[in-house]
mmCIF file of C-alpha atoms in Angstrom:
data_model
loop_
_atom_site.group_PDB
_atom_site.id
_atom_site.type_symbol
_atom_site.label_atom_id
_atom_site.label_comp_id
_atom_site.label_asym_id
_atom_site.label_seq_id
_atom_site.Cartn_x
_atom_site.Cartn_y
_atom_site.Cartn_z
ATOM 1 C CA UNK A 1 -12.392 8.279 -34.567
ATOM 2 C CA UNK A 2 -13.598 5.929 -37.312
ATOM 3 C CA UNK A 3 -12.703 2.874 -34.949
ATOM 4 C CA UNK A 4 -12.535 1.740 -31.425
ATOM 5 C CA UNK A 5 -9.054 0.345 -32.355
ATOM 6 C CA UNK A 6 -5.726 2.383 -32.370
ATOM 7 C CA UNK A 7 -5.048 3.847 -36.365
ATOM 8 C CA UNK A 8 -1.275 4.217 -35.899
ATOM 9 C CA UNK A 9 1.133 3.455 -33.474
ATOM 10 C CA UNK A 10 4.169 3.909 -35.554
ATOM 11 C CA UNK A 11 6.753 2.409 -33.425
ATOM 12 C CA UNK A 12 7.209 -1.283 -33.901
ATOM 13 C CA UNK A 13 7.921 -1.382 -30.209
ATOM 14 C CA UNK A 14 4.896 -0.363 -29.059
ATOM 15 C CA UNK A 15 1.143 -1.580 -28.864
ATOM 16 C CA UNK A 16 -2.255 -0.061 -28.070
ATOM 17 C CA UNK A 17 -5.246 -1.949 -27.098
ATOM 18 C CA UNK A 18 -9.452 -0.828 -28.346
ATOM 19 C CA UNK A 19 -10.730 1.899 -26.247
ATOM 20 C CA UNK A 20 -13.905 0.830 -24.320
ATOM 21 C CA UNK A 21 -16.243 2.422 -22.477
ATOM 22 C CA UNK A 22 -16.319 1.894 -18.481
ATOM 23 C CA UNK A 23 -19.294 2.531 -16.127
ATOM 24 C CA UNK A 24 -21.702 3.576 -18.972
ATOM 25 C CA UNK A 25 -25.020 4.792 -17.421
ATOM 26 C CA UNK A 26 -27.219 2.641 -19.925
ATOM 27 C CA UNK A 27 -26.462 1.067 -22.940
ATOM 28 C CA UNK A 28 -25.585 3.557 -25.186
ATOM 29 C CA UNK A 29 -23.945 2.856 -28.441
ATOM 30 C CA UNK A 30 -19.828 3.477 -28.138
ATOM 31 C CA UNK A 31 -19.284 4.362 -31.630
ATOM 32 C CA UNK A 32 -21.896 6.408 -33.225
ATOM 33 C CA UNK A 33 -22.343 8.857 -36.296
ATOM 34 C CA UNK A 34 -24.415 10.983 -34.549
ATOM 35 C CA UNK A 35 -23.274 14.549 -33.720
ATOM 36 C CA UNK A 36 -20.092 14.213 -35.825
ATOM 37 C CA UNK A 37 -16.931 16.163 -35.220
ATOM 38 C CA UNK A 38 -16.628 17.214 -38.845
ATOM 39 C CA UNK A 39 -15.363 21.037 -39.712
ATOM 40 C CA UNK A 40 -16.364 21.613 -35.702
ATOM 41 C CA UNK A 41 -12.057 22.257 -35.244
ATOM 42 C CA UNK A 42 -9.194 21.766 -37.438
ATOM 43 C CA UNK A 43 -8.594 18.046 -38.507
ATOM 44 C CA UNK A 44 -11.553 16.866 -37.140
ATOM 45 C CA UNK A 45 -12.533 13.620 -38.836
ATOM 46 C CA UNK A 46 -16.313 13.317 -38.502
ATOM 47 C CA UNK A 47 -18.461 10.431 -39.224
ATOM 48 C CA UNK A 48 -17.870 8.107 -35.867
ATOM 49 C CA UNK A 49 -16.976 9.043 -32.297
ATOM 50 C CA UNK A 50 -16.882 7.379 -28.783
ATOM 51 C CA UNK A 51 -19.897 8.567 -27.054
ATOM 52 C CA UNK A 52 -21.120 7.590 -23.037
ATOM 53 C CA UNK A 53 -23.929 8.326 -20.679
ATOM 54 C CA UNK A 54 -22.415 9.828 -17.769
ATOM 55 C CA UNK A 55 -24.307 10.158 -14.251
ATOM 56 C CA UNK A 56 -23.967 13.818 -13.174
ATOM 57 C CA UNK A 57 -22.236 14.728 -9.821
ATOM 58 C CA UNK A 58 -18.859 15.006 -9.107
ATOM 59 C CA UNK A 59 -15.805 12.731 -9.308
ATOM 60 C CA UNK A 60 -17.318 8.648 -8.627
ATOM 61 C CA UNK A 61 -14.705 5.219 -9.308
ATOM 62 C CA UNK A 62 -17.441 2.938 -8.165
ATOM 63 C CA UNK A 63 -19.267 0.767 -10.312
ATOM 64 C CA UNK A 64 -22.248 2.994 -10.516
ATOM 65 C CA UNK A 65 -20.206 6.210 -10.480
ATOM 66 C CA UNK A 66 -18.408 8.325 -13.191
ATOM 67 C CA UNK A 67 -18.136 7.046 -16.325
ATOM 68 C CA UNK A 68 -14.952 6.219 -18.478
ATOM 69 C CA UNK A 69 -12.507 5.795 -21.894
ATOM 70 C CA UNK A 70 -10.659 3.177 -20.795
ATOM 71 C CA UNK A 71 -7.328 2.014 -22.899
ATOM 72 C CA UNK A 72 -3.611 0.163 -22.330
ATOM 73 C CA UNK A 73 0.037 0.782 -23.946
ATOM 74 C CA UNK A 74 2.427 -1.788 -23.860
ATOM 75 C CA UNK A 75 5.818 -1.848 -24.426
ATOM 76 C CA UNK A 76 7.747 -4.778 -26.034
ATOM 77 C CA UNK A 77 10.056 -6.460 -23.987
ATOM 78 C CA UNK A 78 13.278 -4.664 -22.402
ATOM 79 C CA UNK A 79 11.489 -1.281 -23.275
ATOM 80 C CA UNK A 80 9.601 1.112 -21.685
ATOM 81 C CA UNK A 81 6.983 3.822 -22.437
ATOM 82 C CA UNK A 82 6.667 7.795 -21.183
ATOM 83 C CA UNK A 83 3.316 9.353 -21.889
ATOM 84 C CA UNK A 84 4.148 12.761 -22.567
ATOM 85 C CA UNK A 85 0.902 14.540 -24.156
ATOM 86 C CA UNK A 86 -2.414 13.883 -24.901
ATOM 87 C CA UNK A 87 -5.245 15.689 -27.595
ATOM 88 C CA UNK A 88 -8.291 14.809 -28.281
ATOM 89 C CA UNK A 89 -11.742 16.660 -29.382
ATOM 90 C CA UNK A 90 -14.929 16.415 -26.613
ATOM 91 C CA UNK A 91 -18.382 17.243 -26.694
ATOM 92 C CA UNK A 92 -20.405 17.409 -23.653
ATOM 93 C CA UNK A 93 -24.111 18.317 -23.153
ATOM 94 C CA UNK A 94 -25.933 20.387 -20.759
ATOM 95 C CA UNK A 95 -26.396 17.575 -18.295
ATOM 96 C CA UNK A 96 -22.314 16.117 -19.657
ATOM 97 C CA UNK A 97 -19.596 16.358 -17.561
ATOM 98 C CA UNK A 98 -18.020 19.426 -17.048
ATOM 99 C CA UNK A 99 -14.210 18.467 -15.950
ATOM 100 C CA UNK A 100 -12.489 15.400 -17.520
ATOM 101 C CA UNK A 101 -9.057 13.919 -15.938
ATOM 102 C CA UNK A 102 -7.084 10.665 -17.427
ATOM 103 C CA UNK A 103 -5.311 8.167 -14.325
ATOM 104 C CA UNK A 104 -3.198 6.011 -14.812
ATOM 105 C CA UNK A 105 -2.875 2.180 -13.834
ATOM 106 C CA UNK A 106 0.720 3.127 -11.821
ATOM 107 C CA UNK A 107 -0.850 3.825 -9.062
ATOM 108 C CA UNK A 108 -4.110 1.986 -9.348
ATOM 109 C CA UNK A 109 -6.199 5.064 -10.851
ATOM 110 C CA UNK A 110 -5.357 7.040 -7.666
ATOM 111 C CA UNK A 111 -3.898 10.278 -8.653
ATOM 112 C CA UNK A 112 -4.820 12.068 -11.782
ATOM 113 C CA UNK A 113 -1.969 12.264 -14.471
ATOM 114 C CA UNK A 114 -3.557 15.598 -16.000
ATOM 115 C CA UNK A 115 -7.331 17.380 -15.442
ATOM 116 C CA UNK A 116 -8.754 19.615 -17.377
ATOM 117 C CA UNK A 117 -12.509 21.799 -17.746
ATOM 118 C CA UNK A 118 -15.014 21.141 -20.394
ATOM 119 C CA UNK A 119 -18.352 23.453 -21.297
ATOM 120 C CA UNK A 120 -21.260 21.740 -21.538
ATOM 121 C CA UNK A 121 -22.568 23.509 -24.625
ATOM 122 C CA UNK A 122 -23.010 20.836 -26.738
ATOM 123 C CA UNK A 123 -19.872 22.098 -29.291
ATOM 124 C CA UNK A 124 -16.727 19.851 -30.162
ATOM 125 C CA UNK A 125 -13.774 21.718 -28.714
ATOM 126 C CA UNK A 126 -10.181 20.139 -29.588
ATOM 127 C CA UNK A 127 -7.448 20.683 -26.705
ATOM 128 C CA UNK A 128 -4.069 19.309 -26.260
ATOM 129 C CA UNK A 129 -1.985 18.851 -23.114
ATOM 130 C CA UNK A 130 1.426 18.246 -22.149
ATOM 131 C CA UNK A 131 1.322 15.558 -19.540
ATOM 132 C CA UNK A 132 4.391 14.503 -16.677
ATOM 133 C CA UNK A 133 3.903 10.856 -16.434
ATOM 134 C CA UNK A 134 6.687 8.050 -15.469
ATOM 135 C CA UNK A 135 8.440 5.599 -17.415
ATOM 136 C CA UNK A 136 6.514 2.029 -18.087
ATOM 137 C CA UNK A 137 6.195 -1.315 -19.568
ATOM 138 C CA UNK A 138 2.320 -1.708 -19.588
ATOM 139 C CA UNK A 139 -0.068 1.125 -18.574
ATOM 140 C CA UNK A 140 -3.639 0.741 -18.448
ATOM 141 C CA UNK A 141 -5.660 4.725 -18.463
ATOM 142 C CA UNK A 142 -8.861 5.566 -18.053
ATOM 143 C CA UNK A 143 -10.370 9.057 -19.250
ATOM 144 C CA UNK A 144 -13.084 10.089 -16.660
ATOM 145 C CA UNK A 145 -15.858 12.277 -17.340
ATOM 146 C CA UNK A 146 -17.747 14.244 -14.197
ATOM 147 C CA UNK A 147 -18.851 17.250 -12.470
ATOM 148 C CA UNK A 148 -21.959 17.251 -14.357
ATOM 149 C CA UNK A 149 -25.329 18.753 -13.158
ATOM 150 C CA UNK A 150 -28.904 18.590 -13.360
ATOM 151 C CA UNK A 151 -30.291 15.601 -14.498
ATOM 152 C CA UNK A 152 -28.736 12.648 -17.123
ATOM 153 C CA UNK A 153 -31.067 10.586 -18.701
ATOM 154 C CA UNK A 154 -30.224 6.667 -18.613
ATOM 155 C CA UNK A 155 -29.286 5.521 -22.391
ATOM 156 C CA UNK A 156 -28.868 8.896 -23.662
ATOM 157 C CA UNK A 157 -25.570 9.875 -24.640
ATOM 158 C CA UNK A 158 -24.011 13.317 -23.055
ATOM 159 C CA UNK A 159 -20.420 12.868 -23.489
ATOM 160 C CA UNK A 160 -18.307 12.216 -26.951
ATOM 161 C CA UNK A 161 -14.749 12.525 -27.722
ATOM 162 C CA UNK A 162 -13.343 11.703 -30.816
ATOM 163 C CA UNK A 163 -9.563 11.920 -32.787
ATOM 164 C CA UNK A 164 -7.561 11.007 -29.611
ATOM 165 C CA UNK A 165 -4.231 11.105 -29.958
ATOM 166 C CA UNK A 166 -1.555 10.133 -27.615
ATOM 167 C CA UNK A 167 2.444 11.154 -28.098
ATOM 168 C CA UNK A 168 5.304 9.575 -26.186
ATOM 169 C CA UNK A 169 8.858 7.880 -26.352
ATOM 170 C CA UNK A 170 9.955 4.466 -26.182
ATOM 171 C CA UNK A 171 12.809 3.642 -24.775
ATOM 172 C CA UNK A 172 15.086 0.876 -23.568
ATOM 173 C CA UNK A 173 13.931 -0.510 -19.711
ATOM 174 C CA UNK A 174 17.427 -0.308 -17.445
ATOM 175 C CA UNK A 175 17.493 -3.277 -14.962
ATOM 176 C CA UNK A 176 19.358 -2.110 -11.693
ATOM 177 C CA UNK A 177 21.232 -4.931 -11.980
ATOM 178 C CA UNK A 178 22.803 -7.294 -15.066
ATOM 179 C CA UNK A 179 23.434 -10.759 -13.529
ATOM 180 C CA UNK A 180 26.251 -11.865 -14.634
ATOM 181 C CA UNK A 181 26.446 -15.877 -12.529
ATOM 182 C CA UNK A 182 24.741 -16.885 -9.815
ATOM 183 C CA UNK A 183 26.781 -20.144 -7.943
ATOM 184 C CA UNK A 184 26.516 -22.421 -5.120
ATOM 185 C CA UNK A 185 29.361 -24.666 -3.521
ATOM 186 C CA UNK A 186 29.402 -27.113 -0.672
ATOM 187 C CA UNK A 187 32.323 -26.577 1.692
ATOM 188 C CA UNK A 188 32.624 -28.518 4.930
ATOM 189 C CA UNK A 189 28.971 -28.748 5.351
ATOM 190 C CA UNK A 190 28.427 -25.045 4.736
ATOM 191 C CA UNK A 191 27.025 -23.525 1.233
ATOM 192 C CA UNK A 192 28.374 -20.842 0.014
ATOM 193 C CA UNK A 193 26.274 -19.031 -2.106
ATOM 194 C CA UNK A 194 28.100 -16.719 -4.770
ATOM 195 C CA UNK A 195 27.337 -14.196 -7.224
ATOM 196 C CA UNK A 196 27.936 -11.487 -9.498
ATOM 197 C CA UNK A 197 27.263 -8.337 -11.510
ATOM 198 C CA UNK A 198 28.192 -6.024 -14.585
ATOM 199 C CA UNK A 199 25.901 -3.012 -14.238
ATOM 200 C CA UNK A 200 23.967 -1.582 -10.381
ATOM 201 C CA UNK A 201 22.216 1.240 -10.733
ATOM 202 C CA UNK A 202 20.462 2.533 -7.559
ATOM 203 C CA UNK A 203 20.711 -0.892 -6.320
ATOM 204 C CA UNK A 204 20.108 -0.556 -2.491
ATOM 205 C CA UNK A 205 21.140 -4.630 -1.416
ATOM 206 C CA UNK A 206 20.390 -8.001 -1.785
ATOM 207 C CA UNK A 207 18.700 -10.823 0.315
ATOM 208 C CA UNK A 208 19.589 -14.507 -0.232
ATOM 209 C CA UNK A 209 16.694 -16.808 -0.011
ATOM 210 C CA UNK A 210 16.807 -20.821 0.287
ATOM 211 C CA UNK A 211 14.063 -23.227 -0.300
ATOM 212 C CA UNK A 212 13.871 -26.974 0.356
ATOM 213 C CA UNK A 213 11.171 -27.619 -2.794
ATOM 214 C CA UNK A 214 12.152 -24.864 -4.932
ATOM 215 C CA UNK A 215 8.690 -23.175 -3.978
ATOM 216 C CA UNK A 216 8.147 -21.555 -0.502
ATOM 217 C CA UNK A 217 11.271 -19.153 -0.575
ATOM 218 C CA UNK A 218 12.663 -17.814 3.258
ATOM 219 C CA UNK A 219 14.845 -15.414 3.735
ATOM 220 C CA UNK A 220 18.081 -16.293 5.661
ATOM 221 C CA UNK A 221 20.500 -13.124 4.772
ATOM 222 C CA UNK A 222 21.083 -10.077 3.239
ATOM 223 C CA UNK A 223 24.195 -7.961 1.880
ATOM 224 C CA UNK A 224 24.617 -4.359 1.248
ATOM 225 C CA UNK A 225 25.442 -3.154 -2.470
ATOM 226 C CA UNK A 226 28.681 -2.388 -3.341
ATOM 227 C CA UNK A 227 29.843 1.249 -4.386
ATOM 228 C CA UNK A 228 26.684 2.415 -3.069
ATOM 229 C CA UNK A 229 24.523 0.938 -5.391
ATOM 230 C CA UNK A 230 25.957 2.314 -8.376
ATOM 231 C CA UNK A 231 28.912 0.626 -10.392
ATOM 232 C CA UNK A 232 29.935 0.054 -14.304
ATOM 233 C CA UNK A 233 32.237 -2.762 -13.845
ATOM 234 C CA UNK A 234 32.315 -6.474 -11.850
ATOM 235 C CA UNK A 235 30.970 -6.573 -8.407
ATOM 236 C CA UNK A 236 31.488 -9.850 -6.824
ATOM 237 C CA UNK A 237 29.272 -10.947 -3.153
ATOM 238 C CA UNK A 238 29.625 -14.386 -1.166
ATOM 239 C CA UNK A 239 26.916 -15.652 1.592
ATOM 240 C CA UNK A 240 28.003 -18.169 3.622
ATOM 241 C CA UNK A 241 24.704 -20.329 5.162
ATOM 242 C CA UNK A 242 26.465 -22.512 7.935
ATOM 243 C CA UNK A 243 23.451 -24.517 8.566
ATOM 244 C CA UNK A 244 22.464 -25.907 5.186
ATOM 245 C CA UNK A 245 19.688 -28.600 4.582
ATOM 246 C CA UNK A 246 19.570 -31.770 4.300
ATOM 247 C CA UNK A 247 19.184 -33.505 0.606
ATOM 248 C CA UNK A 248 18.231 -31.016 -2.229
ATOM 249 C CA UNK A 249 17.901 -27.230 -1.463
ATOM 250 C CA UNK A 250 17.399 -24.174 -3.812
ATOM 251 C CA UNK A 251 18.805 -20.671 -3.247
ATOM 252 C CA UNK A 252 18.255 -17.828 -4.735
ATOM 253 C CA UNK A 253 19.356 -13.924 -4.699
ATOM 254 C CA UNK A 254 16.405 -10.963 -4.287
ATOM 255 C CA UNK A 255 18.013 -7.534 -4.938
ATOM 256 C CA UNK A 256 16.199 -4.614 -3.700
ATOM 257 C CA UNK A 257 16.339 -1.485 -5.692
ATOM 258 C CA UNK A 258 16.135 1.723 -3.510
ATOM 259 C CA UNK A 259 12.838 2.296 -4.975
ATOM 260 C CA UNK A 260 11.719 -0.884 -2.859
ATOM 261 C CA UNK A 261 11.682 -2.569 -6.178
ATOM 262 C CA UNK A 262 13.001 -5.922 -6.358
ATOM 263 C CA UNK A 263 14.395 -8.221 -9.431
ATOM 264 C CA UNK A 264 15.491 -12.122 -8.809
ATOM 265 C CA UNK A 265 18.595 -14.236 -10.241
ATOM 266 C CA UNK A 266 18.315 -17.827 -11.585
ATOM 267 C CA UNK A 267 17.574 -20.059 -8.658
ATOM 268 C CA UNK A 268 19.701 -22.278 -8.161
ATOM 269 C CA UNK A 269 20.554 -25.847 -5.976
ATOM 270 C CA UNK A 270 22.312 -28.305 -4.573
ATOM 271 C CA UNK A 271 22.239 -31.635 -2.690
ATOM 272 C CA UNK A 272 23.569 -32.634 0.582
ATOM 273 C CA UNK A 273 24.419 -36.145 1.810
ATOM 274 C CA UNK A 274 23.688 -37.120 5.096
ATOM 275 C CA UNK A 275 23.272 -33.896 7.350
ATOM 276 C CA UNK A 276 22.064 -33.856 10.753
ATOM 277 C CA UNK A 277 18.941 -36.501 10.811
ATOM 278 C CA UNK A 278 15.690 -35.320 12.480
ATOM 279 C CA UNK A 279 14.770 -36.701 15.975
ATOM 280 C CA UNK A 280 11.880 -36.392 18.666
ATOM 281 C CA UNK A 281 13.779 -36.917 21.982
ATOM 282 C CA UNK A 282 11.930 -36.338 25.328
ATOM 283 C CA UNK A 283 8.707 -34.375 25.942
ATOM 284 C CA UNK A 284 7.190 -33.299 29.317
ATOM 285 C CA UNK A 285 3.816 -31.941 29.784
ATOM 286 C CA UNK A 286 3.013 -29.030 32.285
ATOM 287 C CA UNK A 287 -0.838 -29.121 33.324
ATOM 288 C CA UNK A 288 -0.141 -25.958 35.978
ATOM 289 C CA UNK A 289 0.962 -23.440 32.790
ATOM 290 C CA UNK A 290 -0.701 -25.632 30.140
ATOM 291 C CA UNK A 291 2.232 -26.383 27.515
ATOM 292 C CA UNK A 292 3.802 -29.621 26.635
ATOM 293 C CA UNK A 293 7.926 -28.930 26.663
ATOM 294 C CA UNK A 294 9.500 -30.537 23.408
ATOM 295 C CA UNK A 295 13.038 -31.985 23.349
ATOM 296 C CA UNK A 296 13.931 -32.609 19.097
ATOM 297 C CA UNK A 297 17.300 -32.328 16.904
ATOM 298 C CA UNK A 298 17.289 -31.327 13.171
ATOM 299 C CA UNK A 299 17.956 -28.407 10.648
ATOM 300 C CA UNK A 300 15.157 -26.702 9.399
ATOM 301 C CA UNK A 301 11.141 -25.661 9.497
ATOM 302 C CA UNK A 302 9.685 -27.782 11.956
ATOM 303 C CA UNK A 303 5.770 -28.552 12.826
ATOM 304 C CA UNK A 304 4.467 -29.073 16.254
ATOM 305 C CA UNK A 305 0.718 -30.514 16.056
ATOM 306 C CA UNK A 306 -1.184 -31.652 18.868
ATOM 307 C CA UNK A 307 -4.392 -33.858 17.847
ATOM 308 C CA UNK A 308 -6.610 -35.995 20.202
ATOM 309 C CA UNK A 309 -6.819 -39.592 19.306
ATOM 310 C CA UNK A 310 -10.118 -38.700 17.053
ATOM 311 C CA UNK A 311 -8.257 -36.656 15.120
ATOM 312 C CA UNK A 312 -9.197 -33.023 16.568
ATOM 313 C CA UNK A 313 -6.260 -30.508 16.162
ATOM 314 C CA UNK A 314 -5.527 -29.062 19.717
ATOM 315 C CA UNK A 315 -3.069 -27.254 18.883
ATOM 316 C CA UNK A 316 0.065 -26.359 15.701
ATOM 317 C CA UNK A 317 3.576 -24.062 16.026
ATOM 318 C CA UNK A 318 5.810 -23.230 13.789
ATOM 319 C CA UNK A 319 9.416 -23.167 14.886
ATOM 320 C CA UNK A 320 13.075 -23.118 12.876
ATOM 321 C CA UNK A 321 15.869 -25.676 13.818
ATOM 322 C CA UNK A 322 19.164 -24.361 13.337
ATOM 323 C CA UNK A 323 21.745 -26.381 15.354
ATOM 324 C CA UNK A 324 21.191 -29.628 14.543
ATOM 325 C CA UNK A 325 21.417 -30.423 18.410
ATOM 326 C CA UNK A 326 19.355 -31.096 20.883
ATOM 327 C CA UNK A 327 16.552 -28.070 21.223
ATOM 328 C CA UNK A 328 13.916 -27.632 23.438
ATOM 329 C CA UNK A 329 10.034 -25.778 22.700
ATOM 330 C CA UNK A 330 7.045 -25.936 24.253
ATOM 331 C CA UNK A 331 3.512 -25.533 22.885
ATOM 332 C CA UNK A 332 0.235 -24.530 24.245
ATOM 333 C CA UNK A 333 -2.242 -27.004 25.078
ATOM 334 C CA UNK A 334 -5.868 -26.402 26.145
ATOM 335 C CA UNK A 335 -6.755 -25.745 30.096
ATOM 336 C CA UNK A 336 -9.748 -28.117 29.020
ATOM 337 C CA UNK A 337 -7.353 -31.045 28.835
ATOM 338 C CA UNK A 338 -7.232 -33.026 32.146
ATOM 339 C CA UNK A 339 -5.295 -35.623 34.182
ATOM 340 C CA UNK A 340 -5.737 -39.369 31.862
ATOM 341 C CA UNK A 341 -6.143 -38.232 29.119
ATOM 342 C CA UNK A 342 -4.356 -39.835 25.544
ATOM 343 C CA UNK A 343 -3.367 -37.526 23.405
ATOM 344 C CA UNK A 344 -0.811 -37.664 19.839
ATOM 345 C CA UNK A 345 2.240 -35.374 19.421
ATOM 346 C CA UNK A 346 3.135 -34.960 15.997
ATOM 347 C CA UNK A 347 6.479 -33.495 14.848
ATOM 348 C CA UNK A 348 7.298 -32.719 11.115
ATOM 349 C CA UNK A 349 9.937 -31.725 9.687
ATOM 350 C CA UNK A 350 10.970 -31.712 5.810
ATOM 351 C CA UNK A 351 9.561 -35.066 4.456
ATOM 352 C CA UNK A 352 9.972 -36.993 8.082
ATOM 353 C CA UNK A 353 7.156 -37.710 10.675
ATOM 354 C CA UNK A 354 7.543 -38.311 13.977
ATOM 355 C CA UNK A 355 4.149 -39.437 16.227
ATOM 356 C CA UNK A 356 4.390 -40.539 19.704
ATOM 357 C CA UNK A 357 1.001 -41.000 22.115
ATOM 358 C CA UNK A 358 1.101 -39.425 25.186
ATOM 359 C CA UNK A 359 -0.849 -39.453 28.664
ATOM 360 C CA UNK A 360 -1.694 -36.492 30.638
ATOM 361 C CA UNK A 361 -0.125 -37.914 33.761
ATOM 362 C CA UNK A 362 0.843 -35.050 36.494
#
């Protein structure tokens, strides 16, 4: 290992980051001349290695715990990588670790992808291992080192590897699904929100989502996949949202593979003239169960604040409008709010305000 950075990768479609040390007990040098590899196995390459100071004990991901190699793979886009073996040559001393195991970013370092024993003898050994890994587009592994004993000295190296070398294929990333349009159209004040595909592979359905700024998504629907998910030609779906809103609006599609993985279309949207208007209508307040009964019309997310005339929230729900007819709510008020008193009911709704005073009166 003359350098912390990867020697070959051959494949143009792949790249490998530096190896770095994690959780180093000290400040050890990572690439050192010191007890070189060379004629210790066959192909050893001497001169530098990767050396860290490990704390003894058994198997530690804290930050003062076992120590690491720590490197990524990535993939180019629209391709994938499988990790199939790994070799490298390690050297442990008598206070080194004594089992190594490499994890894997997949699962966030949970589950080791392969494990393996180690002598602390201080002699380079060279092993190689077939590894099961999955499929990926970027994968970030760490090598740890532990199950040493006795006692490691801080600074002082005990663990060195040196000539990794990692084997694998590339190979192209299958979406679930190939989009092939994504389409909205306004008929008698209902959207109808159309799609379609070319390839669904495991595909388990698809929710439509709408959005009235293109940022906060909600869902409003879903449809099963066609063919059970699988299917080599067109596949065509229509939505129908009956209570569209008002002015500009932005849908999009969220399929779900069967994995629980999910992939998004284009968003799309479309504007609306008119539509039901937003209106506060009658309110009543009820001091005996303490909630204020709302009367409003509209389409859409609607926000029911109470404040007192300084400005102190009371009191904030969250409801959905879906008629566009008169609805009724209530919201909680305080049991600390009395007989007299003046109070401000604010309703809010898209980009329109409503305020009206009131007076605690019964």
């Amino acid at each position: 290992m003359q350098l912390s950075t990867p020697a070959t990768h051959p494949s143009s479609l792949l790249t490998a980051s530096d190896i770095s040390q994690g959780v180093n007990f000290g400040t050890t040098s990572f690439l050192t001349s010191n007890s070189a590899s060379l004629n210790s196995y066959t192909g050893a390459s001497g001169d530098n290695n990767a050396a860290l100071a490990c704390r003894t004990g058994p198997l530690n991901k804290t930050a003062t715990g076992s120590s690491y190699f720590s490197f990524t793979i990535s993939a180019v886009s629209g391709y994938k990588f499988l990790l199939q073996s790994i070799a490298l040559g390690l050297r442990s001393t008598n206070s080194g670790p004594q089992t190594w195991s490499i994890y894997s970013s997949v699962d966030n370092f949970t589950t080791p992808i392969y494990t393996s024993s180690l002598s602390n003898n201080s002699s380079w050994v060279f092993q190689q291992h077939s590894i099961s890994s999955s499929y990926q587009e970027v994968v970030a592994y760490r090598i740890y080192g532990f199950d040493g004993v006795g006692t490691a000295a801080i600074n002082i190296a005990n663990w060195r590897i040196d000539d990794l070398e990692l084997s694998g294929q590339v190979v192209p990333a299958t979406l679930p699904v190939h989009w092939l349009y994504t389409d909205l159209y306004l008929l008698n004040n209902r959207v109808m929100v159309a799609w379609a595909t070319t390839w669904e592979e495991n595909n388990l359905r698809y929710h439509v989502e709408r959005s009235a700024e293109g940022e906060s998504f909600l869902r409003i629907g879903e449809l099963t996949a066609g063919f059970s998910g699988n299917s080599s030609t067109e596949q065509v779906y229509q939505f129908w949202d009956n209570n569209p809103l008002p002015g500009r609006s932005y849908y999009r599609i969220v399929q779900e593979d069967k994995d629980g993985s999910l992939n998004f279309s284009a968003v799309k949207s479309i504007f609306i003239a008119g539509g039901t208007s937003f209106s506060l209508h009658r309110y009543q307040v009820d001091l005996f169960s303490h909630r204020i009964s709302i009367a409003c019309k509209g389409v859409g997310q609607t926000i029911f604040q109470l404040f007192t005339l300084h400005g102190q929230l009371l009191s904030r729900e969250f409801r959905n409008l879906v008629s566009g007819h008169d609805e009724l709510f209530s919201i909680p008020i305080s049991a600390e709010i009395k007989r007299g008193s003046l109070l401000i009911l604010s309703v809010q709704q898209n980009n329109k305000r409503v305020a009206s005073r009131l007076i605690i009166c019964n």
